[in-house]
């Protein structure tokens, strides 16, 4: 039995939590635990508070304490499941939800979350049973008179989820019936509560799926037209593998037709459309190279048709294929080629706002922010009330340093679409850069609440946690960003930086734990380095290499540190940048970048590299000249000149008075010159007397520079 004093302290904590003072709430719950360690309720409340401040591991420990004291504590088990689920530990989450169900078999939330996890794991038959259990419990409660909107909404969501699972199991008719049920109950909620955002959003999704499955049922299966239509519907439903199989069957029929008749324009048009649609399915499966080939085949067929029949319809279809090709190229980071594809599409259809928008994104990704801004302005003439375009315009303005205008553009995007996460995240980044931490945090939280996988929102949440010196929490956000944006090394670089800050704040440099943390930092950087090899932003790779050199040096591995710093210097050299300029297709932009690209990393890299070479590796005097990691060719030249001059002066001195009597230089002068040259050659060894340890400040990683994706505005391509 919990004492009255402990209950009073817990209630005080609850009030603090209600008022948003989480720190004081935690203090009260800790006080309750210190009085009565076996108080499961206090541990549970502590877990709730820690969870709200994103201290997932500590929250998990608190919940586990609660269930160890009271094994039948269903609420605590449920929260354990939620944390494991958010961290993608699905099997552990399932175990926790099963515990809840064992304690309370009628717990709707546990059955529903169980269904979601099983669906994510593609265990569709088990997921189906979980959703059917939710439907059964909801149905019983509704019959019993508990007709609340919350209950009806849960019922509608369960029917919708059941439809999704049945679709994945290819039970199309049953899926259709499930979506019809979902729409019916969403309507009931909306009739009583017209502004219920969740119900309105849910109904839109359910109606879309219902209509698609209706079309699927009606599609004719035994003719080419029916197969093509069926493939398009499956593509709209996100069943891309099935789509490709259906298109493959359609291709066989087209080939048979081509053999039987002459290849008529009608058949060529159908083939072109099929190639374009195949490309879209492949694009959505992220098989971009294959998608590109399909789009190119479609373009080739459309171009042939244009030569024969100059109809407006064929021209517009060809424009769509060029547009889709541009999207695939953009996702392959081939932004120059993507830009040309969009320009080709606009030649054929100059009024397509989607193409204008993606042309702006391609220019932005090439660093041509002024040009991108002009294109976004043109796009807004066509679609002035589009949130995605305003967001792109804001990003271009931000990179041009026009911060007030960028802020207004982001705010306009938010006004137009409050469900769109990117402008919140971008506005948060802008506010953070200008020191407005409170408003930045508010906008970042909104972005995160709308999309928990939004990379910029996750990275910015991590940066905000660093500002608060909550390094464990920052690390978790950066790690989450790395999980959701697998090809981007920036997230891992920030994980490494946060771990370093944690080590600096938690341990002295002599501690073994400090060296272990530094080694953990190096492991993160090695992973980031591997990813950076295929990443288009070379600036990020130079930063990673500098960090690696710095931390290998701190870990005592001076030779690996030297290698990484040398590689960084090589990437930063003007010669390498000139080579990149020659290879680049957008030479003017690359030249501008080269002119303004005096990196802040380069002098720091050279300073650390020279220190390691001079005072840690300590090469012999001749190796210092011949193998120097910085200014190598200059030093080699001086070394050779000195080596030639010394014997030359000694050997040719006796000949000079006889040959050129007007030159009167005594042996003493010659000796001094020779001695000075010898001292210059030996100067590296003299310099090693210096023993003071170098002091270098490690600056934070670069600001987040993301490519604008064509997927944001129109994710499924254009048929």
PDB file of C-alpha atoms in Angstrom, residues 73-74 77-78 94-104:
ATOM      1  CA  UNK A  73       0.738  -3.173 -14.753  1.00  0.00           C
ATOM      2  CA  UNK A  74      -0.807  -3.079 -18.256  1.00  0.00           C
ATOM      3  CA  UNK A  77       3.756  -2.701 -20.486  1.00  0.00           C
ATOM      4  CA  UNK A  78       1.924  -0.702 -23.165  1.00  0.00           C
ATOM      5  CA  UNK A  94       5.271  -7.339 -29.813  1.00  0.00           C
ATOM      6  CA  UNK A  95       6.207  -9.117 -26.572  1.00  0.00           C
ATOM      7  CA  UNK A  96       5.149  -6.053 -24.565  1.00  0.00           C
ATOM      8  CA  UNK A  97       1.802  -5.707 -26.368  1.00  0.00           C
ATOM      9  CA  UNK A  98       1.172  -9.435 -25.871  1.00  0.00           C
ATOM     10  CA  UNK A  99       1.710  -8.873 -22.126  1.00  0.00           C
ATOM     11  CA  UNK A 100      -0.902  -6.097 -22.201  1.00  0.00           C
ATOM     12  CA  UNK A 101      -3.370  -8.325 -24.053  1.00  0.00           C
ATOM     13  CA  UNK A 102      -2.758 -11.155 -21.589  1.00  0.00           C
ATOM     14  CA  UNK A 103      -3.576  -8.788 -18.709  1.00  0.00           C
ATOM     15  CA  UNK A 104      -6.469  -7.085 -20.532  1.00  0.00           C
TER      16      UNK A 104
END
